[in-house]
Coordinates of C-alpha atoms in Angstrom, one line a residue:
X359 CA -20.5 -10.6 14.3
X360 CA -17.2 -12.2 13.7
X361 CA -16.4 -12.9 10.2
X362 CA -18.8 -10.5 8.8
X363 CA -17.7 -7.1 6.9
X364 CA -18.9 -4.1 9.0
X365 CA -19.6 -0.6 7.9
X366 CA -19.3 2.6 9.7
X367 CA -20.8 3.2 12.6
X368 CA -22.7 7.0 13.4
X369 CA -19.7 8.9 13.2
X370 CA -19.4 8.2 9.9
X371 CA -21.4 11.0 9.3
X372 CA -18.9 13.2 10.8
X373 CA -17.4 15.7 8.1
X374 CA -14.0 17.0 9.7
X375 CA -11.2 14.7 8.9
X376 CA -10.0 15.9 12.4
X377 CA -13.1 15.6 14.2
X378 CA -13.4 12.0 12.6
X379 CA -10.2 10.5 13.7
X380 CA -10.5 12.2 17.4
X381 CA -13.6 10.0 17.1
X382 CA -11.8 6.6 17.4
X383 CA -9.5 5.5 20.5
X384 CA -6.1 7.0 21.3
X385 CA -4.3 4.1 20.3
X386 CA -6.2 4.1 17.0
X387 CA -5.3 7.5 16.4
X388 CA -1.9 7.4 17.3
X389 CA -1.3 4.2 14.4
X390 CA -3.0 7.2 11.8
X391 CA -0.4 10.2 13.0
X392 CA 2.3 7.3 12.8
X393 CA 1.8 5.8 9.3
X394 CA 1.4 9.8 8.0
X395 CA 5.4 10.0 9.8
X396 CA 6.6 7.3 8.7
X397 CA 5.6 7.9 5.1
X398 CA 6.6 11.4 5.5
X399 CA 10.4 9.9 6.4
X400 CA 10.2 7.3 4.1
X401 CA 8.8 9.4 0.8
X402 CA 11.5 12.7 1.7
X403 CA 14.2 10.1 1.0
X404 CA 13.2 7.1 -1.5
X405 CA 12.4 9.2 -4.4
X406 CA 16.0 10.4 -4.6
X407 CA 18.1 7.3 -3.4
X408 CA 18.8 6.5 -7.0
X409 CA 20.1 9.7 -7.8
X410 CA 22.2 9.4 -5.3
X411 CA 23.8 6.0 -5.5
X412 CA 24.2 7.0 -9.5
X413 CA 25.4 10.5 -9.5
X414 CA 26.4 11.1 -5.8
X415 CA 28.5 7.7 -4.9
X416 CA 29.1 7.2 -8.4
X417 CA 27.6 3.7 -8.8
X418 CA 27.0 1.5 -11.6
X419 CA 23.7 0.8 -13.1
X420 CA 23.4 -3.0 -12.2
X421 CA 24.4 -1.8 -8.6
X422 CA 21.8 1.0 -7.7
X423 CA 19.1 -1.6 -8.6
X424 CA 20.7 -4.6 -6.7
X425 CA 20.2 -1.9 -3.9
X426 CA 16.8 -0.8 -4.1
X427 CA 15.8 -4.5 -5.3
X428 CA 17.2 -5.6 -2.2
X429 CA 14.6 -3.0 0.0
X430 CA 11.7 -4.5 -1.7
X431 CA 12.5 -7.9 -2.0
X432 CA 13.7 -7.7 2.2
X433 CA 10.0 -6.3 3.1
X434 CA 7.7 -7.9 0.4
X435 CA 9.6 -11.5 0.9
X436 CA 9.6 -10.9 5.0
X437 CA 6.0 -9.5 5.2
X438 CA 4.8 -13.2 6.6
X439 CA 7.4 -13.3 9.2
X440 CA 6.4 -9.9 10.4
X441 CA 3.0 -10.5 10.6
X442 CA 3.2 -14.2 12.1
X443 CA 5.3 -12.4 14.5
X444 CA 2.9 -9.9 15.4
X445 CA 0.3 -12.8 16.4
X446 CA 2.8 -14.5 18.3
X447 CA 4.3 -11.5 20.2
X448 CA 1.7 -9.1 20.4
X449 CA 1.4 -5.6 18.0
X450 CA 3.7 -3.0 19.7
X451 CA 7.1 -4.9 19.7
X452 CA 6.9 -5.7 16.3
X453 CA 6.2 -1.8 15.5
X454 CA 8.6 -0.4 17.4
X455 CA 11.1 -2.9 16.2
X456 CA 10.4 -1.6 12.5
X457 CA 10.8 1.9 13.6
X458 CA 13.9 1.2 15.2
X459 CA 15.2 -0.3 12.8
X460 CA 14.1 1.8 9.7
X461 CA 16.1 4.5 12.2
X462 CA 19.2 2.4 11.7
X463 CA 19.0 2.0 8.1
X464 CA 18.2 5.9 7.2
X465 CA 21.0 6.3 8.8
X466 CA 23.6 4.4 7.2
X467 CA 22.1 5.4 3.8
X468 CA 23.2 8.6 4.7
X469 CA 26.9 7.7 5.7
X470 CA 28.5 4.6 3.5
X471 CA 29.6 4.3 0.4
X472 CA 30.7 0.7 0.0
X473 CA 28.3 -1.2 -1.7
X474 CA 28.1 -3.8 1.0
X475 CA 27.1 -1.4 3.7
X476 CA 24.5 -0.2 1.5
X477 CA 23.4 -3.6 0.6
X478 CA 22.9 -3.9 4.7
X479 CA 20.9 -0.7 5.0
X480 CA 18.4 -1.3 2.2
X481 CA 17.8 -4.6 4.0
X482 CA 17.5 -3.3 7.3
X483 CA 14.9 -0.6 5.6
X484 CA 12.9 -2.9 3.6
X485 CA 12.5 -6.0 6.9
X486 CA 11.6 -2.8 8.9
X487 CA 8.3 -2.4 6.7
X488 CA 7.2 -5.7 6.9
X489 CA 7.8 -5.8 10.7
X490 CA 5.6 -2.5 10.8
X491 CA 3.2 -3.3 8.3
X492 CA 1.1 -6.3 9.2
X493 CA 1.1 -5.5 12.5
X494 CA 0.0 -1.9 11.6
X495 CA -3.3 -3.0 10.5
X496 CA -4.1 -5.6 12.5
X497 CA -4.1 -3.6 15.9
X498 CA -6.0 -0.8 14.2
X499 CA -8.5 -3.7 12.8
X500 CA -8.6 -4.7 16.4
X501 CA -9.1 -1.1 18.1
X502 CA -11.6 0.1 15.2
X503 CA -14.2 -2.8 16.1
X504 CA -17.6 -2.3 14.4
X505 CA -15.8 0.9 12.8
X506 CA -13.3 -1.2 10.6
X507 CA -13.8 0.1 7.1
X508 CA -14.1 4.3 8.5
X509 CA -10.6 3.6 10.4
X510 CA -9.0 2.2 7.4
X511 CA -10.3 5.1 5.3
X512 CA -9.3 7.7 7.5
X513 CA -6.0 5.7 7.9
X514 CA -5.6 5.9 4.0
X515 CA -5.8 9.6 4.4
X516 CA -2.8 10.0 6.6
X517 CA -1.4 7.6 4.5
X518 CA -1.7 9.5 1.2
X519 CA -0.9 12.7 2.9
X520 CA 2.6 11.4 4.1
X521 CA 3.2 10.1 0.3
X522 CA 2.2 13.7 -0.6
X523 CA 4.5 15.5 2.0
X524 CA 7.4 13.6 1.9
X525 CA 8.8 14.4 -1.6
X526 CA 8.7 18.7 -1.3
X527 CA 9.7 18.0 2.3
X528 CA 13.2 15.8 0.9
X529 CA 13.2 18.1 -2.4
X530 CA 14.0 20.6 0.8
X531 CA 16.3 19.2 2.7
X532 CA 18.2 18.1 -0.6
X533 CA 19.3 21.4 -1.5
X534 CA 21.5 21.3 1.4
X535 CA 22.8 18.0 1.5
X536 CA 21.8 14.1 1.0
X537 CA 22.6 13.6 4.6
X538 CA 20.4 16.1 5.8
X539 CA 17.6 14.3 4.3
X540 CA 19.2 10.8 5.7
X541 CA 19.4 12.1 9.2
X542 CA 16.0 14.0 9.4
X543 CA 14.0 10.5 8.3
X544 CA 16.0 8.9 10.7
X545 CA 15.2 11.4 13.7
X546 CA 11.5 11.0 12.4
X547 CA 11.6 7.2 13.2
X548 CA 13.8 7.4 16.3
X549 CA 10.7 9.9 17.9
X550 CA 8.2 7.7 16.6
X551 CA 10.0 4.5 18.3
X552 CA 10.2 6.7 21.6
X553 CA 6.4 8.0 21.3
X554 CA 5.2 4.0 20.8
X555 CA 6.9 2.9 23.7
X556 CA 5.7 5.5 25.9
X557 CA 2.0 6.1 24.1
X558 CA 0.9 2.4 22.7
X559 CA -0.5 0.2 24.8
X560 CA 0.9 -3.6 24.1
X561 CA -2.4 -5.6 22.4
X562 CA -2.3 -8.7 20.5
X563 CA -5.3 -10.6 18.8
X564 CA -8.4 -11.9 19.9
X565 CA -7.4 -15.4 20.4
X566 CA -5.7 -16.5 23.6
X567 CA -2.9 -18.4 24.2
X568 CA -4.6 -22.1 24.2
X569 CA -6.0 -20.8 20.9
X570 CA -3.2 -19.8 18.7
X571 CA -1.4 -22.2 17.1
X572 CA 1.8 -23.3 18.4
X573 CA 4.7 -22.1 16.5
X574 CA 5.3 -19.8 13.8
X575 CA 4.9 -22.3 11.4
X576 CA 1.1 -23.8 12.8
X577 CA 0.3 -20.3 12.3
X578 CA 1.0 -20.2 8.5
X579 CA -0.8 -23.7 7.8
X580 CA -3.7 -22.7 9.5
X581 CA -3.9 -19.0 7.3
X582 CA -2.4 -21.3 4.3
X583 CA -5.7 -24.0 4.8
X584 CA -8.1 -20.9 4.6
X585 CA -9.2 -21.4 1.4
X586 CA -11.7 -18.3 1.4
X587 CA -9.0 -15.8 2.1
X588 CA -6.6 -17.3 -0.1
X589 CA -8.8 -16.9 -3.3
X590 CA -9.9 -13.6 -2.3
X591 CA -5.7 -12.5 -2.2
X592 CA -5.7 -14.4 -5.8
X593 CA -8.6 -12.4 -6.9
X594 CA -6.9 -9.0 -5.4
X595 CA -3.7 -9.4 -7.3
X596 CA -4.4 -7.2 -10.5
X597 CA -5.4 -4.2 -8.2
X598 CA -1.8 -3.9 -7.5
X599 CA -0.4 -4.5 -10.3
X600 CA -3.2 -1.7 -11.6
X601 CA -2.4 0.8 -8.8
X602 CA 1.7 0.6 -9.5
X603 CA 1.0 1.6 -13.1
X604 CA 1.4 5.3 -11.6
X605 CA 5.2 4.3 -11.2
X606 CA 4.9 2.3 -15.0
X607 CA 2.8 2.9 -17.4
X608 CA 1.8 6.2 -17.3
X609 CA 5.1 7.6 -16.7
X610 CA 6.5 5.4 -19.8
X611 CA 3.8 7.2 -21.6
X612 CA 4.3 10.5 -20.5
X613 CA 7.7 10.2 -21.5
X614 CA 6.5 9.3 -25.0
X615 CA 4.4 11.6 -25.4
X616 CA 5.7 14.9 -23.6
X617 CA 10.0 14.3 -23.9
X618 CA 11.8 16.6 -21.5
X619 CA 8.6 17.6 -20.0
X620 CA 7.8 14.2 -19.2
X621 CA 9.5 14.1 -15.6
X622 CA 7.8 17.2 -14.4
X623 CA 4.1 15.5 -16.1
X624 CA 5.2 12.9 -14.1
X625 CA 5.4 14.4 -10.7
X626 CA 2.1 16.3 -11.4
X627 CA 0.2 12.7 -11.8
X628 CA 2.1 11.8 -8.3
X629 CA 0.5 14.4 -7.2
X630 CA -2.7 14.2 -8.4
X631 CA -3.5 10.4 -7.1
X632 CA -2.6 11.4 -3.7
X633 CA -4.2 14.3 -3.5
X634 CA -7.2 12.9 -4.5
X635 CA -7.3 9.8 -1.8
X636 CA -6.4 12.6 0.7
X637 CA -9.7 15.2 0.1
X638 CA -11.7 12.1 -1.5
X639 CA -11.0 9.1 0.4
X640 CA -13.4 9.6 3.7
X641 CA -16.7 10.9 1.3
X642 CA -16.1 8.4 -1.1
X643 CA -16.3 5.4 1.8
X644 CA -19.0 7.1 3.7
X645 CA -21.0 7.5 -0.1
X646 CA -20.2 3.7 -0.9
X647 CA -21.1 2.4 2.1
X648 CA -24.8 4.0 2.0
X649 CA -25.4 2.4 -1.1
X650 CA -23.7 -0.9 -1.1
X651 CA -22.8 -3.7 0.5
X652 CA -18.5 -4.6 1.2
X653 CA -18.1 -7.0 -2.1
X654 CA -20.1 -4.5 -4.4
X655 CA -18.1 -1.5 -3.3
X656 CA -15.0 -3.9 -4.2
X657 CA -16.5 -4.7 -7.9
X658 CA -17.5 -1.5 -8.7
X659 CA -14.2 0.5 -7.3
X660 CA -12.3 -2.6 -9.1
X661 CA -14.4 -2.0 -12.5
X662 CA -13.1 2.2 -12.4
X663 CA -9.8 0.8 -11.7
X664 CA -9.5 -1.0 -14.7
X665 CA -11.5 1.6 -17.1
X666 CA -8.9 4.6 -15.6
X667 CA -6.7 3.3 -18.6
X668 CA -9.5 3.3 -21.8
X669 CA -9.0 7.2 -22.2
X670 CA -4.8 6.7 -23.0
X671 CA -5.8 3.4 -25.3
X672 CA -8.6 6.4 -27.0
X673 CA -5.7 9.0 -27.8
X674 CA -4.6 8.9 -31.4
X675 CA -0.8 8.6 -32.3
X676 CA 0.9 11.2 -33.1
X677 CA 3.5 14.2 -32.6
X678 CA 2.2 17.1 -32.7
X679 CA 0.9 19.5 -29.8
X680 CA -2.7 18.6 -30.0
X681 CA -1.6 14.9 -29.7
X682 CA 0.3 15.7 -26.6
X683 CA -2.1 17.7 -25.0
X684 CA -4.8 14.8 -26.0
X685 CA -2.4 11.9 -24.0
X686 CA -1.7 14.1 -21.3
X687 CA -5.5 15.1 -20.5
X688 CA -6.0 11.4 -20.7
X689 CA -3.3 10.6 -18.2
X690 CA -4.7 12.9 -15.8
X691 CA -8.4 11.3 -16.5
X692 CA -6.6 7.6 -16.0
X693 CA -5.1 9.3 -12.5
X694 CA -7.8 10.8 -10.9
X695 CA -9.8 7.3 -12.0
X696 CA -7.6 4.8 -10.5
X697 CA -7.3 6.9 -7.2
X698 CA -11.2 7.1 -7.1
X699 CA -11.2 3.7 -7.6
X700 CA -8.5 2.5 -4.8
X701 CA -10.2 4.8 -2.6
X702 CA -13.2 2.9 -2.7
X703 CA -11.4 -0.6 -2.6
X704 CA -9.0 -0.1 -0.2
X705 CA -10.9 0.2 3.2
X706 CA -13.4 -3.2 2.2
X707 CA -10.6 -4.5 1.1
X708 CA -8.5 -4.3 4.5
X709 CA -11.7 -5.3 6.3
X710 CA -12.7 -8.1 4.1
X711 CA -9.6 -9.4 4.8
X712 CA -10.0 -9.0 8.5
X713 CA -13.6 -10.6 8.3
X714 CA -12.1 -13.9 6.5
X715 CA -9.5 -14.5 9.1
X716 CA -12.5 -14.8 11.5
X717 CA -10.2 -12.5 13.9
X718 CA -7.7 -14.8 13.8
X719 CA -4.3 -14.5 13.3
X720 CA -4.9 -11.0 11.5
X721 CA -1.3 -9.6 11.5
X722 CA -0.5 -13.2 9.3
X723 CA -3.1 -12.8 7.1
X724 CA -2.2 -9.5 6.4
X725 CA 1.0 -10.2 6.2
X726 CA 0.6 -13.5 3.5
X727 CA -1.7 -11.5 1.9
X728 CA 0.8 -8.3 1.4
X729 CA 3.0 -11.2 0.3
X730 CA 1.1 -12.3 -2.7
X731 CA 0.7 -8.6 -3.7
X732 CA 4.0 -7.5 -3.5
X733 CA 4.5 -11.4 -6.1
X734 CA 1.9 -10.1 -8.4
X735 CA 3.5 -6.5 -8.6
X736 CA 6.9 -8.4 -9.7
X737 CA 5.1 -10.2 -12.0
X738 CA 2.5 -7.8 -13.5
X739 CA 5.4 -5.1 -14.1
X740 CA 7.4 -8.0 -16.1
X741 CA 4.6 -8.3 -18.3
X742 CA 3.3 -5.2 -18.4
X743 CA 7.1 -3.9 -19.4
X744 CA 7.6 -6.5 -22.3
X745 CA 3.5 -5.6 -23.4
X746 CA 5.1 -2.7 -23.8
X747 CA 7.6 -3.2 -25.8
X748 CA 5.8 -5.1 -28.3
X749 CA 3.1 -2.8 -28.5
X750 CA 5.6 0.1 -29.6
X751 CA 7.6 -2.2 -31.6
X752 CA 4.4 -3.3 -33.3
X753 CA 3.0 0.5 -33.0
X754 CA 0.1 -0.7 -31.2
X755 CA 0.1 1.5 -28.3
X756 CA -3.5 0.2 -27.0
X757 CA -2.3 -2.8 -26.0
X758 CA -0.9 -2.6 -23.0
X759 CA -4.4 -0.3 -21.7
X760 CA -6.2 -2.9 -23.1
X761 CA -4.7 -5.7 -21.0
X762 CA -5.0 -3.1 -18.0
X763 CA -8.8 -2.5 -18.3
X764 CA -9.1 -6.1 -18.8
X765 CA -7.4 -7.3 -15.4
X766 CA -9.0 -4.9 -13.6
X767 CA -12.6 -6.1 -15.1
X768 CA -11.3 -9.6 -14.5
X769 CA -10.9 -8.3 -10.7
X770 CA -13.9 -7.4 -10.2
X771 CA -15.4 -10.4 -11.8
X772 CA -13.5 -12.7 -9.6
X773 CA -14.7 -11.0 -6.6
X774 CA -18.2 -11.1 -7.9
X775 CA -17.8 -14.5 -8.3
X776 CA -16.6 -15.0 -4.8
X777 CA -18.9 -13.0 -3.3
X778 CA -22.0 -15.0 -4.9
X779 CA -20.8 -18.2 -4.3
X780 CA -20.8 -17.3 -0.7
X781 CA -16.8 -17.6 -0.6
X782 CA -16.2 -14.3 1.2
X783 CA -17.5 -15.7 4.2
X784 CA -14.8 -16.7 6.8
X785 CA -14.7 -20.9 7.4
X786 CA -14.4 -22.4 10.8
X787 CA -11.0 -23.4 11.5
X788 CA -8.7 -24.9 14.3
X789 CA -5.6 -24.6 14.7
X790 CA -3.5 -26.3 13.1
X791 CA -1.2 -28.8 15.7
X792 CA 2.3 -27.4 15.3

């Protein structure tokens, strides 16, 4: 029923990750082996950009983070474009735009050296994701049907698994040249642009044309006036800031803790998160779903997201090899919690979303929604960065895992609060008149 969250259907009890994505439609399954490529590409070379720019190029400071600040503030500031063009345009061109153009800007990463060239690249990169992104989701949302929350868990597999791949894969390539790695992400993304335009069928939303809302910006009032969906991406914002802690927090406190060692820690907890949505993430939906319904699987995976960081806020301070060995067992507990908790958010989360845009206009929801994340990851890392400080200025190192567990309980007790007040229901809506 439109506007409702759904739950697997009978293959859901299929146990094969393999046998489980053959289950859904070709196009479906083609969007899975595509997002596990292009995070493959994009995670052989990201990792070691900085490096790079700093050591290889020989740039300042200030100018290696204009350049990756200008990658994510080009995708999470263009994500509503994207995804309003999606719905206006149709799913595929807006894909294999993004591929295309992530092809470009590997490239030139690989090839300049002038800081404006490379200013134009990590542009080009970063508007290529949120051209992909929204309209990613959207067209699996729309092939999955019934099956929404078991696509967007296996999709979160492939996912995960490119994330896992893609650094040994660029660690690889890296030993022989930076280039290498530059041109082999951007072959990735000029085969996936050739395998969409021959493979993917063109599909757009729901709504036909006398439905939609005419012009771009119609279509953002009308996502803008749904009041449901916009308290639900309100209520979402701490998971973010929550999950990026594995870039954050815990390496800050591995390097604390652990010194020279801290980098390879580091890379182990990397490891760790992914590997666990990659063999968790299917049994983990399928074991939620039997028990509960979309918003308590949200509450409850939100709840484990927030108490991943009680064990580092338990550790004792202190130097000495017992305490080191104490924070670093509790890094790896705060890990393998916060990925067992995303895993169990993220597919109800993608459908929830879904199920308040009453099936329309889903490539701009997604898209405003991945927009208010990406705000509240800016802002939760400012805050969470000067907690810090304080806290070890003030040696009071429980501070900032105390304000973690808490805006992860206050999560889930916003989406309780939706959910009983009967606001994770999608409204009736018209278009608004352009």
């Amino acid at each position: 029923m439109k506007g409702s969250v759904t739950a697997p259907g009978p293959h859901a009890r299929t146990t094969g990750l393999w046998a489980t994505t053959r289950s859904f439609p070709p196009a479906a399954r083609l969007l899975m082996a595509n997002q596990f490529a292009i995070n493959l590409a994009f995670y052989m070379l990201m990792p070691y950009l900085a490096a790079h720019l700093a050591g290889g190029l020989g740039l300042a400071a200030w100018a290696v983070g204009l350049v990756l600040g200008v990658r994510t503030l080009s995708q999470q500031g263009m994500f509503l474009i994207g995804g309003a063009l999606a719905d206006r345009f149709g799913y595929k061109a807006p894909i294999m735009a993004g591929c295309l153009l992530r092809t470009g800007g590997f490239a030139l990463l690989g090839w300049v050296d002038q800081l404006p060239a490379l200013i134009v690249a990590s542009a080009a990169t970063g508007f290529a994701g949120a051209l992909f992104n929204p309209a990613v989701r959207a067209y699996l949302a729309a092939e999955a049907g019934e099956r929404r929350v078991e696509a967007f868990a296996v999709f979160n597999v492939y996912y995960q698994a490119g994330m896992l791949l893609g650094p040994p894969v660029g660690l690889v390539l890296l030993a022989a040249d930076f280039r290498l790695v530059c041109v082999t992400a951007a072959v990735i993304f000029a085969a996936l642009t050739a395998l969409q335009w021959r493979a993917l069928p063109a599909r757009g939303g729901g709504e036909s044309a006398g439905e939609r809302p005419s012009g771009m910006g119609a279509q953002w009032r009308t996502v803008l006036a749904n009041r449901p969906f916009l308290l639900f991406s309100l209520a979402m914002i701490g998971s973010y800031v929550l999950t990026f802690q594995v870039y954050l927090a815990l390496p800050l406190a591995a390097s604390d803790a652990l010194g020279p060692a801290a980098e390879k820690a580091t890379g182990a907890l990397f490891v760790i998160s992914a590997a666990v949505a990659v063999v968790g993430q299917t049994r983990l939906t399928r074991w939620a779903t039997r028990r509960w319904s979309a918003p308590g699987a949200l509450t409850r995976g939100l709840t484990v997201m927030g108490l991943a960081f009680v064990p580092p806020a338990l550790v004792p301070a202190g130097d000495g090899p017992t305490a080191r060995l104490w924070m670093l067992a509790a890094l790896v507990a705060a890990v393998v919690a916060l990925a067992v908790g995303s895993a169990v958010v993220y597919p109800f989360e993608m459908d929830t979303v879904v199920a308040l845009s009453g099936d329309r206009l889903v490539a701009t929801h997604y898209g405003l929604y991945n927009t208010v994340s990406g705000l509240g990851i800016t802002l939760g890392n400012l805050g969470t960065g000067a907690l810090w400080d304080v806290a070890q200025r003030h040696d009071a190192r429980w501070l900032p895992w105390a304000m973690l567990t808490c805006t992860g309980l206050t999560c889930a007790g916003a989406v309780f609060a939706l959910a009983r007040g009967g606001r994770l229901t999608a409204p009736v809506t018209r278009p608004v008149p352009g």
